[in-house]
Structure formats: structure tokens, C-alpha cells
mmCIF file of C-alpha atoms in Angstrom:
data_model
loop_
_atom_site.group_PDB
_atom_site.id
_atom_site.type_symbol
_atom_site.label_atom_id
_atom_site.label_comp_id
_atom_site.label_asym_id
_atom_site.label_seq_id
_atom_site.Cartn_x
_atom_site.Cartn_y
_atom_site.Cartn_z
ATOM 1 C CA UNK Z 1 97.985 80.875 100.549
ATOM 2 C CA UNK Z 2 101.312 80.962 102.392
ATOM 3 C CA UNK Z 3 102.262 77.810 104.284
ATOM 4 C CA UNK Z 4 102.115 77.949 108.110
ATOM 5 C CA UNK Z 5 105.178 79.574 109.712
ATOM 6 C CA UNK Z 6 106.548 80.556 106.293
ATOM 7 C CA UNK Z 7 108.174 84.001 106.263
ATOM 8 C CA UNK Z 8 105.819 86.608 104.876
ATOM 9 C CA UNK Z 9 107.066 88.428 101.814
ATOM 10 C CA UNK Z 10 107.186 92.211 102.210
ATOM 11 C CA UNK Z 11 105.147 94.791 100.345
ATOM 12 C CA UNK Z 12 106.964 97.236 98.094
ATOM 13 C CA UNK Z 13 105.713 100.843 98.083
ATOM 14 C CA UNK Z 14 106.933 102.945 95.170
ATOM 15 C CA UNK Z 15 107.660 106.556 96.129
ATOM 16 C CA UNK Z 16 105.801 108.122 93.206
ATOM 17 C CA UNK Z 17 106.686 111.461 91.636
ATOM 18 C CA UNK Z 18 109.223 113.102 93.981
ATOM 19 C CA UNK Z 19 107.738 116.527 93.182
ATOM 20 C CA UNK Z 20 104.306 115.410 94.410
ATOM 21 C CA UNK Z 21 102.765 114.276 97.681
ATOM 22 C CA UNK Z 22 103.719 110.601 97.353
ATOM 23 C CA UNK Z 23 106.781 110.675 99.633
ATOM 24 C CA UNK Z 24 104.903 112.710 102.252
ATOM 25 C CA UNK Z 25 101.871 110.430 102.464
ATOM 26 C CA UNK Z 26 104.211 107.449 102.707
ATOM 27 C CA UNK Z 27 105.985 108.999 105.712
ATOM 28 C CA UNK Z 28 102.635 109.803 107.316
ATOM 29 C CA UNK Z 29 101.399 106.259 106.700
ATOM 30 C CA UNK Z 30 104.392 104.762 108.517
ATOM 31 C CA UNK Z 31 103.798 107.126 111.429
ATOM 32 C CA UNK Z 32 100.004 106.796 111.646
ATOM 33 C CA UNK Z 33 99.504 103.112 110.780
ATOM 34 C CA UNK Z 34 102.645 101.260 111.910
ATOM 35 C CA UNK Z 35 100.906 97.873 112.152
ATOM 36 C CA UNK Z 36 99.581 98.117 108.602
ATOM 37 C CA UNK Z 37 102.957 99.261 107.275
ATOM 38 C CA UNK Z 38 104.969 96.549 109.062
ATOM 39 C CA UNK Z 39 107.084 94.383 106.748
ATOM 40 C CA UNK Z 40 106.956 96.855 103.887
ATOM 41 C CA UNK Z 41 109.538 99.133 102.365
ATOM 42 C CA UNK Z 42 109.822 102.102 100.036
ATOM 43 C CA UNK Z 43 111.237 101.648 96.556
ATOM 44 C CA UNK Z 44 112.778 104.990 95.779
ATOM 45 C CA UNK Z 45 115.483 107.378 96.906
ATOM 46 C CA UNK Z 46 116.806 107.901 100.419
ATOM 47 C CA UNK Z 47 117.270 111.641 99.944
ATOM 48 C CA UNK Z 48 113.727 112.080 98.612
ATOM 49 C CA UNK Z 49 112.277 110.258 101.610
ATOM 50 C CA UNK Z 50 114.453 112.140 104.140
ATOM 51 C CA UNK Z 51 113.267 115.435 102.683
ATOM 52 C CA UNK Z 52 109.654 114.255 103.008
ATOM 53 C CA UNK Z 53 110.323 113.239 106.622
ATOM 54 C CA UNK Z 54 111.626 116.737 107.364
ATOM 55 C CA UNK Z 55 108.534 118.263 105.763
ATOM 56 C CA UNK Z 56 106.240 116.153 107.950
ATOM 57 C CA UNK Z 57 108.229 116.998 111.096
ATOM 58 C CA UNK Z 58 107.997 120.730 110.436
ATOM 59 C CA UNK Z 59 110.560 123.387 111.379
ATOM 60 C CA UNK Z 60 110.411 122.642 115.105
ATOM 61 C CA UNK Z 61 109.986 118.874 114.958
ATOM 62 C CA UNK Z 62 112.296 115.913 114.794
ATOM 63 C CA UNK Z 63 112.122 114.064 111.503
ATOM 64 C CA UNK Z 64 111.276 110.359 111.774
ATOM 65 C CA UNK Z 65 114.200 108.068 110.952
ATOM 66 C CA UNK Z 66 114.696 106.884 107.387
ATOM 67 C CA UNK Z 67 116.526 103.554 107.322
ATOM 68 C CA UNK Z 68 118.533 102.359 104.332
ATOM 69 C CA UNK Z 69 117.921 98.720 103.384
ATOM 70 C CA UNK Z 70 120.325 96.494 101.508
ATOM 71 C CA UNK Z 71 117.570 94.050 100.507
ATOM 72 C CA UNK Z 72 113.811 93.673 100.601
ATOM 73 C CA UNK Z 73 114.109 90.875 103.167
ATOM 74 C CA UNK Z 74 115.345 93.365 105.783
ATOM 75 C CA UNK Z 75 111.919 95.071 105.870
ATOM 76 C CA UNK Z 76 110.590 92.502 108.353
ATOM 77 C CA UNK Z 77 112.989 93.678 111.085
ATOM 78 C CA UNK Z 78 112.444 97.445 110.776
ATOM 79 C CA UNK Z 79 111.105 99.041 114.006
ATOM 80 C CA UNK Z 80 107.680 100.723 113.929
ATOM 81 C CA UNK Z 81 107.449 104.342 112.722
ATOM 82 C CA UNK Z 82 110.733 104.114 110.847
ATOM 83 C CA UNK Z 83 110.715 104.550 107.078
ATOM 84 C CA UNK Z 84 112.693 101.770 105.355
ATOM 85 C CA UNK Z 85 113.986 102.666 101.905
ATOM 86 C CA UNK Z 86 115.651 100.527 99.284
ATOM 87 C CA UNK Z 87 117.741 102.852 97.144
ATOM 88 C CA UNK Z 88 117.114 102.222 93.458
ATOM 89 C CA UNK Z 89 119.607 103.899 91.163
ATOM 90 C CA UNK Z 90 122.086 106.657 92.049
ATOM 91 C CA UNK Z 91 121.106 109.403 94.514
ATOM 92 C CA UNK Z 92 118.440 111.654 93.054
ATOM 93 C CA UNK Z 93 118.901 115.406 92.693
ATOM 94 C CA UNK Z 94 116.686 117.615 94.824
ATOM 95 C CA UNK Z 95 113.753 118.607 92.652
ATOM 96 C CA UNK Z 96 111.347 121.498 93.096
ATOM 97 C CA UNK Z 97 107.982 120.596 94.568
ATOM 98 C CA UNK Z 98 104.815 121.018 92.564
ATOM 99 C CA UNK Z 99 106.271 121.168 89.062
ATOM 100 C CA UNK Z 100 106.233 118.865 86.048
ATOM 101 C CA UNK Z 101 109.835 117.723 85.585
ATOM 102 C CA UNK Z 102 111.265 115.116 83.258
ATOM 103 C CA UNK Z 103 113.721 113.921 85.907
ATOM 104 C CA UNK Z 104 110.866 113.328 88.339
ATOM 105 C CA UNK Z 105 109.070 111.252 85.726
ATOM 106 C CA UNK Z 106 112.218 109.260 84.984
ATOM 107 C CA UNK Z 107 112.799 108.497 88.662
ATOM 108 C CA UNK Z 108 109.187 107.512 89.299
ATOM 109 C CA UNK Z 109 109.197 105.189 86.278
ATOM 110 C CA UNK Z 110 112.453 103.525 87.348
ATOM 111 C CA UNK Z 111 111.020 102.763 90.779
ATOM 112 C CA UNK Z 112 107.851 101.286 89.272
ATOM 113 C CA UNK Z 113 109.841 99.036 86.944
ATOM 114 C CA UNK Z 114 112.041 97.795 89.802
ATOM 115 C CA UNK Z 115 109.017 96.984 91.978
ATOM 116 C CA UNK Z 116 107.110 95.304 89.143
ATOM 117 C CA UNK Z 117 110.025 93.034 88.324
ATOM 118 C CA UNK Z 118 110.542 92.161 91.987
ATOM 119 C CA UNK Z 119 106.851 91.243 92.252
ATOM 120 C CA UNK Z 120 106.977 89.157 89.080
ATOM 121 C CA UNK Z 121 109.991 87.280 90.469
ATOM 122 C CA UNK Z 122 108.039 86.609 93.663
ATOM 123 C CA UNK Z 123 110.366 88.623 95.893
ATOM 124 C CA UNK Z 124 107.561 90.824 97.226
ATOM 125 C CA UNK Z 125 103.932 90.034 98.009
ATOM 126 C CA UNK Z 126 102.680 92.970 96.003
ATOM 127 C CA UNK Z 127 103.249 96.601 95.186
ATOM 128 C CA UNK Z 128 101.513 99.753 96.335
ATOM 129 C CA UNK Z 129 102.183 102.698 94.053
ATOM 130 C CA UNK Z 130 102.217 106.310 95.199
ATOM 131 C CA UNK Z 131 100.937 108.789 92.597
ATOM 132 C CA UNK Z 132 102.830 109.696 89.451
ATOM 133 C CA UNK Z 133 102.266 112.623 87.109
ATOM 134 C CA UNK Z 134 101.435 111.639 83.537
ATOM 135 C CA UNK Z 135 102.962 114.783 82.040
ATOM 136 C CA UNK Z 136 106.218 114.126 83.877
ATOM 137 C CA UNK Z 137 106.279 110.557 82.577
ATOM 138 C CA UNK Z 138 105.735 111.827 79.046
ATOM 139 C CA UNK Z 139 108.450 114.468 79.476
ATOM 140 C CA UNK Z 140 110.824 111.678 80.512
ATOM 141 C CA UNK Z 141 110.051 109.756 77.339
ATOM 142 C CA UNK Z 142 108.121 106.985 79.099
ATOM 143 C CA UNK Z 143 105.975 105.375 76.375
ATOM 144 C CA UNK Z 144 103.057 104.610 78.713
ATOM 145 C CA UNK Z 145 100.555 107.115 80.144
ATOM 146 C CA UNK Z 146 100.416 105.690 83.658
ATOM 147 C CA UNK Z 147 100.976 102.876 86.126
ATOM 148 C CA UNK Z 148 98.429 100.485 84.667
ATOM 149 C CA UNK Z 149 99.912 100.457 81.194
ATOM 150 C CA UNK Z 150 103.494 100.281 82.500
ATOM 151 C CA UNK Z 151 102.695 97.288 84.678
ATOM 152 C CA UNK Z 152 100.823 95.595 81.852
ATOM 153 C CA UNK Z 153 103.885 95.957 79.617
ATOM 154 C CA UNK Z 154 106.235 94.607 82.305
ATOM 155 C CA UNK Z 155 103.970 91.636 82.974
ATOM 156 C CA UNK Z 156 103.606 90.837 79.269
ATOM 157 C CA UNK Z 157 107.377 90.974 78.759
ATOM 158 C CA UNK Z 158 107.961 88.770 81.790
ATOM 159 C CA UNK Z 159 105.442 86.213 80.501
ATOM 160 C CA UNK Z 160 106.802 86.393 76.959
ATOM 161 C CA UNK Z 161 103.419 87.402 75.557
ATOM 162 C CA UNK Z 162 102.223 90.151 73.240
ATOM 163 C CA UNK Z 163 100.656 93.054 75.092
ATOM 164 C CA UNK Z 164 97.210 92.113 73.758
ATOM 165 C CA UNK Z 165 97.475 88.773 75.564
ATOM 166 C CA UNK Z 166 97.910 90.467 78.940
ATOM 167 C CA UNK Z 167 94.580 92.316 79.247
ATOM 168 C CA UNK Z 168 94.160 94.382 82.399
ATOM 169 C CA UNK Z 169 91.451 96.562 83.853
ATOM 170 C CA UNK Z 170 91.331 99.269 86.478
ATOM 171 C CA UNK Z 171 89.035 98.855 89.476
ATOM 172 C CA UNK Z 172 88.370 101.735 91.852
ATOM 173 C CA UNK Z 173 86.902 100.735 95.174
ATOM 174 C CA UNK Z 174 85.990 102.044 98.598
ATOM 175 C CA UNK Z 175 83.819 100.699 101.393
ATOM 176 C CA UNK Z 176 80.648 101.624 99.484
ATOM 177 C CA UNK Z 177 81.290 101.058 95.787
ATOM 178 C CA UNK Z 178 83.444 99.107 93.321
ATOM 179 C CA UNK Z 179 83.769 100.202 89.698
ATOM 180 C CA UNK Z 180 85.635 98.415 86.885
ATOM 181 C CA UNK Z 181 86.500 100.473 83.803
ATOM 182 C CA UNK Z 182 86.047 99.241 80.249
ATOM 183 C CA UNK Z 183 88.767 101.634 79.040
ATOM 184 C CA UNK Z 184 91.255 103.751 80.936
ATOM 185 C CA UNK Z 185 93.449 106.604 79.733
ATOM 186 C CA UNK Z 186 92.112 107.388 76.278
ATOM 187 C CA UNK Z 187 90.075 110.231 74.825
ATOM 188 C CA UNK Z 188 86.304 110.090 75.161
ATOM 189 C CA UNK Z 189 86.018 109.584 71.397
ATOM 190 C CA UNK Z 190 88.387 106.593 71.589
ATOM 191 C CA UNK Z 191 86.614 105.281 74.701
ATOM 192 C CA UNK Z 192 83.300 105.175 72.813
ATOM 193 C CA UNK Z 193 85.014 103.291 69.987
ATOM 194 C CA UNK Z 194 86.157 100.701 72.515
ATOM 195 C CA UNK Z 195 82.595 99.871 73.518
ATOM 196 C CA UNK Z 196 82.591 96.590 71.626
ATOM 197 C CA UNK Z 197 81.165 93.182 72.395
ATOM 198 C CA UNK Z 198 84.547 91.445 72.783
ATOM 199 C CA UNK Z 199 85.891 94.235 74.998
ATOM 200 C CA UNK Z 200 82.831 94.108 77.267
ATOM 201 C CA UNK Z 201 82.940 90.313 77.503
ATOM 202 C CA UNK Z 202 86.652 90.373 78.316
ATOM 203 C CA UNK Z 203 86.115 93.046 80.989
ATOM 204 C CA UNK Z 204 83.324 91.023 82.564
ATOM 205 C CA UNK Z 205 85.489 87.903 82.652
ATOM 206 C CA UNK Z 206 88.437 89.754 84.223
ATOM 207 C CA UNK Z 207 86.163 91.355 86.811
ATOM 208 C CA UNK Z 208 84.438 88.072 87.618
ATOM 209 C CA UNK Z 209 87.724 86.209 88.077
ATOM 210 C CA UNK Z 210 89.282 88.896 90.262
ATOM 211 C CA UNK Z 211 86.235 89.488 92.435
ATOM 212 C CA UNK Z 212 85.659 85.760 92.951
ATOM 213 C CA UNK Z 213 89.128 85.628 94.504
ATOM 214 C CA UNK Z 214 88.482 88.723 96.628
ATOM 215 C CA UNK Z 215 84.966 87.833 97.807
ATOM 216 C CA UNK Z 216 85.157 84.048 97.889
ATOM 217 C CA UNK Z 217 81.965 83.751 95.832
ATOM 218 C CA UNK Z 218 80.475 84.640 92.471
ATOM 219 C CA UNK Z 219 80.210 88.447 92.239
ATOM 220 C CA UNK Z 220 77.041 90.229 91.184
ATOM 221 C CA UNK Z 221 78.031 92.513 88.324
ATOM 222 C CA UNK Z 222 76.049 95.381 86.836
ATOM 223 C CA UNK Z 223 76.831 96.936 83.469
ATOM 224 C CA UNK Z 224 76.256 100.647 82.937
ATOM 225 C CA UNK Z 225 74.871 101.875 79.655
ATOM 226 C CA UNK Z 226 76.797 104.257 77.440
ATOM 227 C CA UNK Z 227 74.012 106.667 76.556
ATOM 228 C CA UNK Z 228 71.571 108.675 78.700
ATOM 229 C CA UNK Z 229 68.927 106.389 80.217
ATOM 230 C CA UNK Z 230 70.845 103.436 78.693
ATOM 231 C CA UNK Z 231 69.655 104.527 75.257
ATOM 232 C CA UNK Z 232 65.932 104.631 76.104
ATOM 233 C CA UNK Z 233 65.146 101.701 73.808
ATOM 234 C CA UNK Z 234 67.263 103.084 70.976
ATOM 235 C CA UNK Z 235 65.951 106.650 71.042
ATOM 236 C CA UNK Z 236 69.246 108.050 72.397
ATOM 237 C CA UNK Z 237 71.645 105.622 70.730
ATOM 238 C CA UNK Z 238 71.716 101.956 69.830
ATOM 239 C CA UNK Z 239 74.906 100.820 71.578
ATOM 240 C CA UNK Z 240 72.920 99.281 74.410
ATOM 241 C CA UNK Z 241 70.694 97.268 72.059
ATOM 242 C CA UNK Z 242 73.288 96.298 69.470
ATOM 243 C CA UNK Z 243 76.470 95.867 71.533
ATOM 244 C CA UNK Z 244 76.131 95.946 75.319
ATOM 245 C CA UNK Z 245 73.043 93.788 75.868
ATOM 246 C CA UNK Z 246 74.312 90.960 73.588
ATOM 247 C CA UNK Z 247 77.650 90.973 75.438
ATOM 248 C CA UNK Z 248 75.850 90.742 78.772
ATOM 249 C CA UNK Z 249 73.731 87.867 77.465
ATOM 250 C CA UNK Z 250 76.850 86.040 76.246
ATOM 251 C CA UNK Z 251 78.496 86.434 79.663
ATOM 252 C CA UNK Z 252 75.386 85.161 81.411
ATOM 253 C CA UNK Z 253 75.379 82.138 79.102
ATOM 254 C CA UNK Z 254 78.896 81.368 80.410
ATOM 255 C CA UNK Z 255 77.621 81.429 83.989
ATOM 256 C CA UNK Z 256 78.511 84.952 85.078
ATOM 257 C CA UNK Z 257 76.075 86.731 87.397
ATOM 258 C CA UNK Z 258 75.843 89.898 85.320
ATOM 259 C CA UNK Z 259 72.942 92.227 84.620
ATOM 260 C CA UNK Z 260 72.237 95.297 82.517
ATOM 261 C CA UNK Z 261 72.770 97.546 80.754
ATOM 262 C CA UNK Z 262 71.345 99.965 83.298
ATOM 263 C CA UNK Z 263 70.933 103.718 83.179
ATOM 264 C CA UNK Z 264 74.314 105.125 84.243
ATOM 265 C CA UNK Z 265 72.746 107.874 86.330
ATOM 266 C CA UNK Z 266 71.232 105.346 88.786
ATOM 267 C CA UNK Z 267 73.212 102.099 88.612
ATOM 268 C CA UNK Z 268 76.027 103.340 90.852
ATOM 269 C CA UNK Z 269 73.511 104.296 93.528
ATOM 270 C CA UNK Z 270 71.972 100.813 93.326
ATOM 271 C CA UNK Z 271 75.390 99.203 93.724
ATOM 272 C CA UNK Z 272 76.164 101.444 96.692
ATOM 273 C CA UNK Z 273 72.929 100.265 98.288
ATOM 274 C CA UNK Z 274 74.020 96.631 97.946
ATOM 275 C CA UNK Z 275 72.262 95.409 94.802
ATOM 276 C CA UNK Z 276 75.574 94.638 93.060
ATOM 277 C CA UNK Z 277 79.170 93.936 94.031
ATOM 278 C CA UNK Z 278 80.626 96.023 91.216
ATOM 279 C CA UNK Z 279 79.613 98.147 88.246
ATOM 280 C CA UNK Z 280 81.267 97.918 84.834
ATOM 281 C CA UNK Z 281 81.593 101.508 83.571
ATOM 282 C CA UNK Z 282 81.820 102.245 79.877
ATOM 283 C CA UNK Z 283 84.554 104.880 80.185
ATOM 284 C CA UNK Z 284 86.959 106.458 82.666
ATOM 285 C CA UNK Z 285 85.032 109.424 84.055
ATOM 286 C CA UNK Z 286 81.674 107.634 84.074
ATOM 287 C CA UNK Z 287 83.108 105.266 86.667
ATOM 288 C CA UNK Z 288 85.543 107.458 88.558
ATOM 289 C CA UNK Z 289 83.288 110.413 89.264
ATOM 290 C CA UNK Z 290 80.875 108.471 91.536
ATOM 291 C CA UNK Z 291 83.731 106.735 93.384
ATOM 292 C CA UNK Z 292 85.690 109.927 93.933
ATOM 293 C CA UNK Z 293 82.571 111.875 94.894
ATOM 294 C CA UNK Z 294 82.235 109.517 97.859
ATOM 295 C CA UNK Z 295 85.661 110.690 99.034
ATOM 296 C CA UNK Z 296 89.305 110.331 98.090
ATOM 297 C CA UNK Z 297 90.408 109.404 101.600
ATOM 298 C CA UNK Z 298 89.414 105.714 101.384
ATOM 299 C CA UNK Z 299 89.419 105.001 97.660
ATOM 300 C CA UNK Z 300 91.763 102.330 96.329
ATOM 301 C CA UNK Z 301 92.825 101.581 92.767
ATOM 302 C CA UNK Z 302 93.347 97.865 92.061
ATOM 303 C CA UNK Z 303 94.740 96.619 88.750
ATOM 304 C CA UNK Z 304 92.891 93.482 87.661
ATOM 305 C CA UNK Z 305 94.339 90.869 85.343
ATOM 306 C CA UNK Z 306 98.016 91.140 86.295
ATOM 307 C CA UNK Z 307 100.077 88.194 87.596
ATOM 308 C CA UNK Z 308 101.017 90.412 90.538
ATOM 309 C CA UNK Z 309 99.203 92.406 93.219
ATOM 310 C CA UNK Z 310 99.064 96.136 92.632
ATOM 311 C CA UNK Z 311 97.053 98.750 94.490
ATOM 312 C CA UNK Z 312 97.323 102.512 94.775
ATOM 313 C CA UNK Z 313 95.592 105.464 96.413
ATOM 314 C CA UNK Z 314 92.657 106.943 94.538
ATOM 315 C CA UNK Z 315 94.196 110.364 93.910
ATOM 316 C CA UNK Z 316 96.990 112.075 92.044
ATOM 317 C CA UNK Z 317 100.189 113.913 92.839
ATOM 318 C CA UNK Z 318 98.402 116.999 94.265
ATOM 319 C CA UNK Z 319 101.164 119.396 93.240
ATOM 320 C CA UNK Z 320 99.337 122.213 95.040
ATOM 321 C CA UNK Z 321 99.894 120.421 98.380
ATOM 322 C CA UNK Z 322 103.367 119.018 97.745
ATOM 323 C CA UNK Z 323 105.921 120.181 100.289
ATOM 324 C CA UNK Z 324 103.282 121.460 102.715
ATOM 325 C CA UNK Z 325 102.912 118.349 104.850
ATOM 326 C CA UNK Z 326 99.115 118.628 104.615
ATOM 327 C CA UNK Z 327 98.346 115.666 102.343
ATOM 328 C CA UNK Z 328 96.049 112.964 103.729
ATOM 329 C CA UNK Z 329 97.548 109.431 103.834
ATOM 330 C CA UNK Z 330 94.317 107.506 104.420
ATOM 331 C CA UNK Z 331 93.864 106.338 100.820
ATOM 332 C CA UNK Z 332 97.447 105.065 100.772
ATOM 333 C CA UNK Z 333 96.883 103.211 104.043
ATOM 334 C CA UNK Z 334 93.716 101.676 102.588
ATOM 335 C CA UNK Z 335 95.716 100.622 99.511
ATOM 336 C CA UNK Z 336 98.312 98.925 101.739
ATOM 337 C CA UNK Z 337 95.570 97.056 103.608
ATOM 338 C CA UNK Z 338 93.999 95.894 100.343
ATOM 339 C CA UNK Z 339 97.363 94.752 99.002
ATOM 340 C CA UNK Z 340 97.908 92.723 102.176
ATOM 341 C CA UNK Z 341 94.618 90.911 101.649
ATOM 342 C CA UNK Z 342 95.237 90.267 97.965
ATOM 343 C CA UNK Z 343 98.814 89.182 98.567
ATOM 344 C CA UNK Z 344 97.650 86.327 100.776
ATOM 345 C CA UNK Z 345 95.400 84.783 98.120
#
């Protein structure tokens, strides 16, 4: 916890893919939630953010001011409803909206790396990442499929550890449901291969540690099965009997409040009704579909296991909306609020 009267470190908000909706939802967030966005700044490009401000203003409106910062510390003195930007790298070229472009991926990655390193040095309280496009990152030659893996690599390098010694997990959360994923951006075939006892136990430990800090108590964790009806006693697959249940038992023996495996078609509903604080999902879509079905406007992605705070909105670049000014900033605002809470712990 910060000491009394100590200056609060700012939040860094990465601009995301400049061809997507990231810059626009950031501008809207500063306009619609000035108290939440106070003492934060955008890591990106001044020109990209000024173009987004013009989009939000519309042809007949006056674009909100975009202020150029010389350092992160200046964010605390920025007036409300102004967009403070720390220029990272040379001025970016103007890129077409709604298209996969290698230059957009390169820019987005450079902003993420800058913010991650600033957070690891303790210069910012945390980072909130606007959406990136995985194809654009790949086109730029970025060797990681998304934010989570990039941040894991930066944190491991900073700590001087092998990547395997910096395990991270993705948690998607809204006001009704929290879901922690056993695996993230891999094929379904690979995801099934990653349903192993050590992987489940490690996921449970990461989730328990993170949620204890967030909730101030031991979290109640539920584990979803892999197969229909959680295997139905082995009739529809033995992963629950041979792998998942023993891992749950081992975690319980270490004192974790964990239960399951439960049928995946009902466990998320039970958690939403208050029976559990979070559900451990066996693969990406198993966990994300129920969270996103409840609505993208309030969902927040939190990376667990990092030595820094990172949150993001629960949606992508929405190329079909980019440049229209219609994108909804509520998930980004929720991500900023969550980062504020986590950054004080």
C-alpha cells in the first residue's frame, strides 16, 4: 500500500492497434469518465490520438485537446477531459482504419514493451492495454500471439528467469462472473494436451494467490470439467477421473478452497449465482464464451502471475467500427478502475 501523502504513480494506457478502435475508446474514456482517468496517460503516438479525437468530435465538433507529455510524472497535472500522450518512438504514419497492417502491429508492440518496462521499473502503478490485432503483430514479426505472452516475456527477462519460471494466466471478469483460463492462445488440440495435473495445480495456485489479494480472503474456486457432463463417470472421457480430480484433491490438501470438476454447462451459472468466486476453465473458449455472453461492455481481462498490474477491455480491435466513432468505451473504463484497485495493493 502507498504511504500516506505519497504521490500516486500514474497508470499507463497503451493505445493498441492504431487501425482499430483502441485510440477512439481511449478518447471517449477521458471524456466520459474524467475522474477515473485522472493521473493516467496514453503510451502511443500523438498523431494517432489526435486523429481519434477528431473522429470522436465529428465533422461539426471541436476535437478534445491532446496534450504532449515529456514524462509520466506530468500526468497528475493534466486537466480533466484532456488526453495526455507520451510519444514513444518517431511520429507514426497515418494508417488506414480497419485493416491488418504490419506497421500497426509494430507500433502497438513497441508501446506495450515501453509500458511493461516502465511498470517493471516501478514508474507507473500499472498498465491498461487497448486491443491489438494478432495478425498485425504476426505480420510485424512479433514472436508472441498477444499481450499476455508479450508481458510474460518482458517480466521473465526483467527478473532474469526462463519463461517457464514466470507462469501467467488470463482472468476474464465482470460484475457477475470471474473465469481463469488453463491455457490461452493455442489450438483446441493443444489446449486438450495441456490439461495436465501440474498445469491445473499451477493454475489453481496462481488464481488463489491473485484472488486472495483482490478479495482479502480465501477465494472459492470451481474447476470445470473438460468433457460433456464432466465425463459422466468416465463414459465420455477419463480426463476428469485421471487428471482433473487428482489435481483438485492435491490443491485442497494444500489448503485451497477448490471444488470440482463440475459439468462445464452448469458451473458458470452456479458461479454467477454466487456459489464460487471464480471458475477455472479448461480452455480458452470454454471460459470466454460465458463471460462475453454476459456483455462486452463491462468485461475486464486481468493477467495473473505478473510482477506488474495489467488489465484490458474484454474485446478486440473491432475493425468494422474503427474510424466511425461508435465504439463503446465502458469495458476500457472498467479496466482502468480495476487497475486502480490492483495498483494500490
